[in-house]
Amino acid sequence: MSINDSILNSVGLTDKNIKFLISDDGNFNELVTIGDNQHQALRYRATLTTVPEHCPQCGVLLSDHFYLAGTDTASYKLPTVNGYQQILLLTKQRYQCRRCQSTFIAQSEDFMTNTTISRPLLYQVIDLAKRDISEKDIAYILHLSHSKVNRLLHHAAQAYRTNYTKILPAVICVDEVLYAKHHYGFEMINGTTSDLIELFPTRTSLDIRRYLSNYNLANRQRVQYVVTDMNANYGTPLRAMFPNAQIVVDRFHIIQLAMKAVQSTRITLQRAIDNKRSRVYKLLKSNWQFFITDQSKINTVQPRWFKGINEYLYPQDALQLVFGLSPKFKQAYQVYQTILSAQQSRSFNEFSEILSQYEPNHSAMDQVMVSYKKNLKGIRNAFSKKHSNGRIEGINRRIKQIGRTAYGYGNALNYFFRIRLQLFNRQHIDANFMTLLTKKNLRI
Ligand SMILES: [Zn+2]
């Protein structure tokens, strides 16, 4: 390997037409102090003399139909190595076409038009963006300005296209994702591997149809189970778009809905109590966890310590104290506990019995029962299938974390791109994307 090739390798460039200047005593770079913050950088000098095959203007085969027309020197930013910024002063040959007289300059795949960012440095930006690191930190590591990194990522985000030819898995989990104040997106993950399949910026019924219909029918027919919560918007478009799939309501969501009803009934009751110093008020206020705990996991043989009232009580006595005050709360609590027990014994019959026996009493639980009835088929599947949306919770946590690292993304496009970069299986942001990205005219 020539010394020139070794230098190319060490600075991360690939074009062998870039010829480094090597001094008589063998030096090919120098430490220089540059920039507002007077940081040290390694500077290289090189020439580029690549004659294009055809004249870019008139298309004539150039071979030797050209004149040399001077040189241009530009400074490019190279990838960071050992913490040093590396810069390249590149002297590029200018040519003139003999036929049309137009002039043009030597080009290299390692550089892009309209930017001093070299292609390998752009790759470094994208690579760091796959990690949970803020744009500001990426800028610091690569010796770029924050705004430059922001624009590079914005450019990359614009170049991103959803790959609708991706083979869909047999089990899909869908959920909504809050990505900005009042802005919900729609996400799909692979129910088996937990990989994010895709993220869409809106979640209306019409939009979901529009996104999903980009996958061809044969692909959509592969999907056998769609795990979802009880959001009324999704059912219809999901059934239409995945004709072979059974909807499975997420079993944690079934419980969560009833649990929230218990919580809200407790809070309503608490607020209605005038005497804030009464035992029952203090009991309700300080022991919210107790009232949503699975009864089968509560030890009823021994008294336990209750906060707020600061007493030892048998759990059943504590419950009676509240039940005596509010039959509504009693009902909500008992319905919730029966649902927990039905789930544990995986008995759909037990569950549907709750529905048929329930008597509405203008409490939060009424609405829960309506939702259950609407989604009964999906709930029945939840009892017989093992699929759940548990995996999507992990994805949602990571999405929130990405937002926190960035201190909130002002720009949804950039935020979505970072989510994709960080959550997709790495291969999805593949060479094709990078080629597409760098072919686009960068103005940064
Ligand atoms: Zn020409």
Coordinates of C-alpha atoms and ligand atoms in Angstrom, one line a residue:
M1 CA 0.0 0.0 0.0
S2 CA 1.4 3.4 -0.9
I3 CA 1.8 6.1 1.8
N4 CA -0.9 8.1 0.1
D5 CA -3.4 5.2 0.5
S6 CA -2.4 4.9 4.2
I7 CA -3.1 8.6 4.8
L8 CA -6.4 8.2 3.0
N9 CA -7.3 5.4 5.3
S10 CA -6.3 7.2 8.4
V11 CA -8.3 10.4 7.6
G12 CA -11.3 8.3 6.4
L13 CA -11.3 9.3 2.8
T14 CA -11.6 6.8 -0.1
D15 CA -10.8 8.6 -3.4
K16 CA -7.4 7.6 -4.6
N17 CA -7.2 10.6 -6.9
I18 CA -6.7 12.7 -3.8
K19 CA -2.9 13.1 -3.6
F20 CA -1.5 14.3 -0.3
L21 CA 1.4 16.6 -0.1
I22 CA 4.3 15.0 1.7
S23 CA 7.3 17.1 2.6
D24 CA 10.9 15.9 1.9
D25 CA 11.2 14.9 5.6
G26 CA 8.0 12.8 5.3
N27 CA 5.5 15.1 7.0
F28 CA 1.9 15.0 5.7
N29 CA 0.1 17.0 8.3
E30 CA 0.7 19.8 10.8
L31 CA -0.9 21.0 14.0
V32 CA -2.5 24.4 13.6
T33 CA -4.5 26.6 16.0
I34 CA -7.8 27.7 14.5
G35 CA -11.3 28.9 15.2
D36 CA -12.8 31.4 17.7
N37 CA -11.9 29.0 20.5
Q38 CA -8.4 28.6 19.2
H39 CA -8.5 24.8 19.2
Q40 CA -5.8 22.6 17.7
A41 CA -6.5 20.9 14.4
L42 CA -4.5 18.6 12.1
R43 CA -4.2 20.1 8.7
Y44 CA -3.5 18.2 5.5
R45 CA -2.8 19.4 2.1
A46 CA -3.7 17.6 -1.1
T47 CA -4.5 18.0 -4.8
L48 CA -7.3 16.6 -6.8
T49 CA -6.9 16.1 -10.5
T50 CA -9.8 14.0 -11.8
V51 CA -10.8 14.6 -15.4
P52 CA -14.5 13.8 -15.9
E53 CA -15.2 11.4 -18.7
H54 CA -17.7 13.8 -20.3
C55 CA -18.0 17.5 -20.4
P56 CA -20.7 18.3 -17.8
Q57 CA -22.0 21.1 -20.1
C58 CA -22.1 19.7 -23.6
G59 CA -21.5 16.0 -22.9
V60 CA -18.6 15.5 -25.3
L61 CA -16.2 12.7 -24.5
L62 CA -13.3 14.7 -23.0
S63 CA -10.3 12.3 -23.2
D64 CA -7.9 15.0 -24.3
H65 CA -10.4 17.6 -25.5
F66 CA -9.7 19.9 -22.6
Y67 CA -7.4 22.7 -21.4
L68 CA -6.1 23.1 -17.9
A69 CA -7.6 26.3 -16.5
G70 CA -6.0 26.9 -13.2
T71 CA -6.9 25.6 -9.7
D72 CA -9.3 26.3 -6.8
T73 CA -8.4 25.6 -3.2
A74 CA -11.1 24.8 -0.7
S75 CA -10.9 23.8 2.9
Y76 CA -12.9 20.7 4.0
K77 CA -13.7 19.3 7.4
L78 CA -12.7 15.6 7.8
P79 CA -13.8 13.2 10.5
T80 CA -12.5 13.7 14.0
V81 CA -9.7 11.4 15.1
N82 CA -8.3 11.2 18.6
G83 CA -10.3 14.3 19.5
Y84 CA -8.5 16.4 16.9
Q85 CA -10.4 18.2 14.2
Q86 CA -8.9 17.3 10.9
I87 CA -9.0 19.7 8.0
L88 CA -8.0 19.3 4.4
L89 CA -6.8 22.1 2.1
L90 CA -7.6 20.7 -1.2
T91 CA -6.3 22.1 -4.4
K92 CA -8.7 21.1 -7.2
Q93 CA -7.8 21.3 -10.9
R94 CA -10.0 23.4 -13.1
Y95 CA -10.7 22.3 -16.7
Q96 CA -12.0 23.9 -19.8
C97 CA -13.9 22.0 -22.5
R98 CA -12.4 22.6 -26.0
R99 CA -15.7 22.3 -27.7
C100 CA -18.0 24.4 -25.6
Q101 CA -15.4 26.4 -23.7
S102 CA -17.2 25.9 -20.4
T103 CA -15.1 25.3 -17.3
F104 CA -15.6 22.8 -14.5
I105 CA -13.7 21.5 -11.5
A106 CA -12.4 18.1 -10.4
Q107 CA -15.0 16.3 -8.4
S108 CA -14.7 13.6 -5.8
E109 CA -17.2 11.2 -4.2
D110 CA -15.7 12.1 -0.8
F111 CA -17.0 15.7 -1.0
M112 CA -20.4 17.2 -1.8
T113 CA -21.3 20.3 -3.5
N114 CA -22.2 23.4 -1.5
T115 CA -20.7 22.2 1.8
T116 CA -17.3 22.0 3.4
I117 CA -18.4 18.9 5.3
S118 CA -16.7 15.8 3.8
R119 CA -18.8 12.8 3.3
P120 CA -17.1 10.7 6.0
L121 CA -17.7 13.5 8.4
L122 CA -21.4 13.5 7.5
Y123 CA -21.4 9.7 8.2
Q124 CA -19.8 10.4 11.6
V125 CA -22.6 12.8 12.4
I126 CA -25.3 10.3 11.4
D127 CA -23.5 7.5 13.3
L128 CA -23.4 9.6 16.5
A129 CA -27.0 10.5 16.0
K130 CA -27.9 6.8 16.4
R131 CA -27.0 7.2 20.0
D132 CA -28.8 9.1 22.7
I133 CA -26.5 12.1 22.4
S134 CA -27.7 15.7 22.0
E135 CA -27.0 17.7 18.8
K136 CA -24.9 20.0 21.0
D137 CA -22.7 17.1 22.1
I138 CA -22.3 15.8 18.6
A139 CA -21.2 19.3 17.6
Y140 CA -18.7 19.4 20.4
I141 CA -17.3 15.9 19.6
L142 CA -16.9 16.7 15.9
H143 CA -15.8 20.3 16.2
L144 CA -18.9 21.6 14.4
S145 CA -21.3 24.3 15.4
H146 CA -24.6 23.2 16.9
S147 CA -26.6 24.9 14.1
K148 CA -24.5 23.0 11.5
V149 CA -25.3 19.6 13.1
N150 CA -28.9 20.6 13.3
R151 CA -29.0 21.5 9.6
L152 CA -27.2 18.3 8.7
L153 CA -29.7 16.2 10.6
H154 CA -32.6 18.2 9.2
H155 CA -31.3 17.5 5.7
A156 CA -30.9 13.8 6.5
A157 CA -34.5 13.8 7.9
Q158 CA -35.8 15.3 4.7
A159 CA -34.0 12.6 2.7
Y160 CA -35.6 9.8 4.7
R161 CA -38.3 7.8 3.0
T162 CA -40.3 5.1 4.7
N163 CA -39.5 1.7 3.2
Y164 CA -42.9 0.3 2.4
T165 CA -41.4 -2.9 0.9
K166 CA -40.2 -4.0 4.3
I167 CA -41.7 -7.4 5.0
L168 CA -44.4 -7.0 7.7
P169 CA -44.2 -9.5 10.7
A170 CA -47.0 -11.8 11.8
V171 CA -47.6 -9.9 15.0
I172 CA -47.8 -6.1 15.1
C173 CA -48.3 -3.9 18.1
V174 CA -49.7 -0.4 17.5
D175 CA -49.9 2.5 19.8
E176 CA -50.1 6.3 19.9
V177 CA -47.1 8.3 20.8
L178 CA -47.1 11.8 22.2
Y179 CA -44.2 13.6 20.6
A180 CA -45.1 17.3 21.2
K181 CA -47.7 19.1 23.2
H182 CA -51.1 17.9 21.8
H183 CA -49.4 16.1 19.0
Y184 CA -49.9 12.3 18.8
G185 CA -48.2 10.1 16.3
F186 CA -48.9 6.5 15.4
E187 CA -46.3 3.7 15.9
M188 CA -46.0 0.1 14.8
I189 CA -43.6 -2.3 16.3
N190 CA -42.8 -5.9 15.5
G191 CA -44.6 -7.9 18.3
T192 CA -41.9 -10.6 18.3
T193 CA -38.7 -8.7 18.1
S194 CA -39.8 -5.3 19.5
D195 CA -38.2 -3.5 16.6
L196 CA -39.8 -0.3 15.6
I197 CA -41.4 -0.8 12.2
E198 CA -42.4 2.7 11.5
L199 CA -43.6 5.9 13.1
F200 CA -46.2 8.3 11.5
P201 CA -46.9 11.8 12.6
T202 CA -50.7 11.6 12.9
R203 CA -53.2 9.1 14.1
T204 CA -56.5 9.8 12.6
S205 CA -58.4 6.9 11.1
L206 CA -58.0 8.4 7.6
D207 CA -54.3 8.9 8.0
I208 CA -53.7 5.4 9.3
R209 CA -55.4 4.0 6.3
R210 CA -53.3 6.3 4.1
Y211 CA -50.0 5.2 5.6
L212 CA -50.8 1.5 5.8
S213 CA -52.1 1.3 2.2
N214 CA -48.6 2.1 1.0
Y215 CA -47.7 -1.5 2.0
N216 CA -49.0 -3.8 -0.7
L217 CA -51.9 -6.1 0.1
A218 CA -49.9 -9.3 0.0
N219 CA -47.6 -7.8 2.6
R220 CA -50.4 -6.7 4.8
Q221 CA -52.1 -10.1 4.5
R222 CA -49.1 -11.6 6.3
V223 CA -50.1 -9.9 9.5
Q224 CA -52.0 -12.3 11.8
Y225 CA -52.4 -10.4 15.0
V226 CA -52.6 -6.7 15.7
V227 CA -52.2 -5.8 19.4
T228 CA -53.8 -2.5 20.3
D229 CA -55.3 -0.5 23.1
M230 CA -59.0 0.3 23.1
N231 CA -58.7 3.6 21.2
A232 CA -61.8 3.8 19.1
N233 CA -60.0 5.3 16.2
Y234 CA -57.8 2.3 15.3
G235 CA -60.2 -0.7 15.1
T236 CA -61.8 0.1 11.8
P237 CA -58.7 1.1 9.8
L238 CA -56.7 -1.7 11.3
R239 CA -59.3 -4.3 10.4
A240 CA -59.5 -2.9 6.9
M241 CA -55.8 -2.7 6.3
F242 CA -54.9 -6.1 7.8
P243 CA -57.7 -8.3 6.4
N244 CA -56.3 -11.6 7.8
A245 CA -55.4 -10.2 11.3
Q246 CA -57.2 -10.7 14.5
I247 CA -57.3 -7.7 16.8
V248 CA -56.0 -8.4 20.3
V249 CA -56.7 -5.8 22.9
D250 CA -53.6 -5.4 25.1
R251 CA -54.3 -7.1 28.4
F252 CA -52.5 -4.6 30.5
H253 CA -54.7 -1.9 28.9
I254 CA -57.8 -3.8 29.9
I255 CA -56.7 -3.7 33.6
Q256 CA -55.4 -0.2 33.3
L257 CA -58.8 1.2 32.2
A258 CA -60.5 -0.3 35.2
M259 CA -57.7 0.8 37.5
K260 CA -58.1 4.4 36.3
A261 CA -61.8 4.2 37.1
V262 CA -61.1 3.1 40.6
Q263 CA -58.6 5.9 41.0
S264 CA -60.9 8.6 39.7
T265 CA -63.8 7.3 41.8
R266 CA -61.6 7.4 44.9
I267 CA -60.5 11.0 44.1
T268 CA -64.2 12.1 43.5
L269 CA -65.1 10.6 46.8
Q270 CA -62.2 12.2 48.6
R271 CA -63.1 15.6 47.3
A272 CA -66.7 15.2 48.4
I273 CA -65.6 14.7 52.0
D274 CA -65.9 18.0 53.8
N275 CA -64.0 17.0 57.0
K276 CA -60.4 16.8 55.7
R277 CA -59.3 15.6 59.2
S278 CA -61.6 12.6 59.2
R279 CA -60.1 9.1 59.3
V280 CA -61.7 8.0 56.1
Y281 CA -60.4 11.1 54.2
K282 CA -56.8 10.5 55.5
L283 CA -57.1 6.8 54.7
L284 CA -58.2 7.5 51.1
K285 CA -55.6 10.2 50.5
S286 CA -52.5 8.5 51.8
N287 CA -53.1 4.9 50.7
W288 CA -54.0 5.2 47.0
Q289 CA -51.7 2.3 46.2
F290 CA -53.5 0.0 48.6
F291 CA -56.8 0.6 46.8
I292 CA -55.5 -0.6 43.5
T293 CA -53.4 -3.5 44.8
D294 CA -54.5 -6.9 43.7
Q295 CA -56.6 -8.3 46.6
S296 CA -55.1 -11.8 46.2
K297 CA -51.7 -10.3 47.0
I298 CA -52.9 -8.7 50.2
N299 CA -52.3 -10.4 53.5
T300 CA -55.6 -10.4 55.3
V301 CA -54.5 -12.4 58.4
Q302 CA -52.4 -9.6 59.9
P303 CA -53.2 -6.0 60.4
R304 CA -51.0 -3.6 58.4
W305 CA -49.8 0.0 58.9
F306 CA -51.9 2.6 57.2
K307 CA -50.3 6.0 56.5
G308 CA -52.3 9.2 57.1
I309 CA -54.3 7.7 59.9
N310 CA -51.2 6.2 61.4
E311 CA -52.9 3.0 62.6
Y312 CA -52.6 -0.7 62.3
L313 CA -55.8 -2.1 60.6
Y314 CA -56.9 -5.3 59.0
P315 CA -57.1 -4.5 55.3
Q316 CA -60.7 -5.7 55.1
D317 CA -61.6 -3.2 57.9
A318 CA -60.0 -0.4 56.0
L319 CA -62.0 -1.3 53.0
Q320 CA -65.2 -1.5 55.0
L321 CA -64.6 2.0 56.3
V322 CA -64.6 3.4 52.8
F323 CA -67.3 1.0 51.4
G324 CA -69.7 2.2 54.2
L325 CA -69.3 5.7 52.9
S326 CA -69.6 5.1 49.2
P327 CA -71.3 2.1 47.5
K328 CA -70.1 3.5 44.2
F329 CA -66.5 3.1 45.3
K330 CA -67.3 -0.4 46.6
Q331 CA -68.7 -1.4 43.2
A332 CA -65.7 0.1 41.3
Y333 CA -63.3 -1.6 43.6
Q334 CA -65.0 -5.0 43.4
V335 CA -65.4 -4.9 39.6
Y336 CA -61.7 -4.1 39.3
Q337 CA -60.7 -6.9 41.6
T338 CA -62.9 -9.4 39.6
I339 CA -61.2 -8.3 36.4
L340 CA -57.8 -8.9 37.9
S341 CA -58.9 -12.3 39.1
A342 CA -60.5 -13.2 35.7
Q343 CA -57.2 -12.3 34.0
Q344 CA -55.2 -14.4 36.4
S345 CA -57.3 -17.4 35.7
R346 CA -57.4 -16.5 32.0
S347 CA -61.2 -16.9 32.1
F348 CA -63.0 -14.9 29.5
N349 CA -66.3 -16.3 30.9
E350 CA -65.6 -14.8 34.3
F351 CA -64.8 -11.5 32.5
S352 CA -68.0 -11.4 30.4
E353 CA -70.0 -12.2 33.5
I354 CA -68.8 -9.0 35.0
L355 CA -70.1 -7.2 32.0
S356 CA -73.6 -8.8 32.1
Q357 CA -74.0 -8.3 35.8
Y358 CA -72.8 -4.7 35.9
E359 CA -75.4 -2.1 36.9
P360 CA -74.5 1.5 35.8
N361 CA -74.4 4.0 38.6
H362 CA -73.0 7.2 37.0
S363 CA -69.4 6.4 38.0
A364 CA -66.3 6.3 35.9
M365 CA -66.7 2.5 35.7
D366 CA -69.8 2.9 33.5
Q367 CA -67.7 4.3 30.7
V368 CA -65.1 1.5 31.1
M369 CA -67.9 -1.1 30.7
V370 CA -69.0 0.6 27.5
S371 CA -65.4 0.4 26.1
Y372 CA -65.2 -3.2 27.1
K373 CA -68.4 -4.1 25.3
K374 CA -67.3 -2.2 22.2
N375 CA -64.0 -4.2 22.1
L376 CA -65.3 -7.5 23.3
K377 CA -63.9 -9.6 20.4
G378 CA -60.4 -8.1 20.9
I379 CA -60.7 -8.7 24.6
R380 CA -61.6 -12.3 24.1
N381 CA -58.5 -12.7 22.0
A382 CA -56.5 -11.1 24.8
F383 CA -57.6 -14.0 27.1
S384 CA -56.7 -16.7 24.6
K385 CA -53.5 -15.3 23.0
K386 CA -50.3 -14.5 24.7
H387 CA -49.6 -11.3 22.8
S388 CA -49.4 -8.0 24.6
N389 CA -48.2 -4.5 24.1
G390 CA -45.7 -4.7 26.9
R391 CA -42.9 -4.3 24.4
I392 CA -44.2 -1.0 23.1
E393 CA -43.8 0.5 26.6
G394 CA -40.1 0.1 26.3
I395 CA -40.1 1.9 22.9
N396 CA -42.2 4.7 24.3
R397 CA -39.8 5.2 27.2
R398 CA -36.9 5.5 24.8
I399 CA -38.8 7.9 22.6
K400 CA -39.4 10.1 25.6
Q401 CA -35.7 9.8 26.6
I402 CA -34.7 10.9 23.1
G403 CA -36.9 14.0 23.5
R404 CA -35.3 14.7 26.9
T405 CA -31.8 14.5 25.6
A406 CA -32.6 17.1 23.1
Y407 CA -34.4 19.2 25.7
G408 CA -37.5 18.9 23.5
Y409 CA -37.3 19.0 19.7
G410 CA -38.6 22.2 18.2
N411 CA -38.7 20.4 14.9
A412 CA -40.8 17.3 14.6
L413 CA -39.1 16.1 11.5
N414 CA -35.7 16.0 13.2
Y415 CA -37.2 14.4 16.3
F416 CA -38.8 11.6 14.2
F417 CA -35.5 11.1 12.4
R418 CA -33.6 10.7 15.6
I419 CA -36.2 8.3 16.9
R420 CA -35.8 6.2 13.7
L421 CA -32.0 6.4 13.8
Q422 CA -31.9 5.3 17.4
L423 CA -34.7 2.7 17.4
F424 CA -34.6 1.0 14.1
N425 CA -32.6 -2.0 13.6
R426 CA -29.3 -0.5 12.5
Q427 CA -29.4 -2.0 9.0
H428 CA -32.5 0.1 8.2
I429 CA -30.5 3.3 7.9
D430 CA -28.4 1.6 5.3
A431 CA -26.0 2.4 2.5
N432 CA -28.8 3.3 0.1
F433 CA -30.1 5.9 2.4
M434 CA -26.6 7.4 2.8
T435 CA -26.1 7.5 -0.9
L436 CA -29.5 9.1 -1.4
L437 CA -28.7 11.6 1.3
T438 CA -25.3 12.7 -0.1
K439 CA -26.6 12.8 -3.7
K440 CA -29.0 15.5 -2.7
N441 CA -27.7 19.0 -3.0
L442 CA -26.5 19.9 0.5
R443 CA -26.7 23.6 1.3
I444 CA -25.2 23.6 4.7
Ligands
ZN1 ZN -18.2 21.0 -23.4

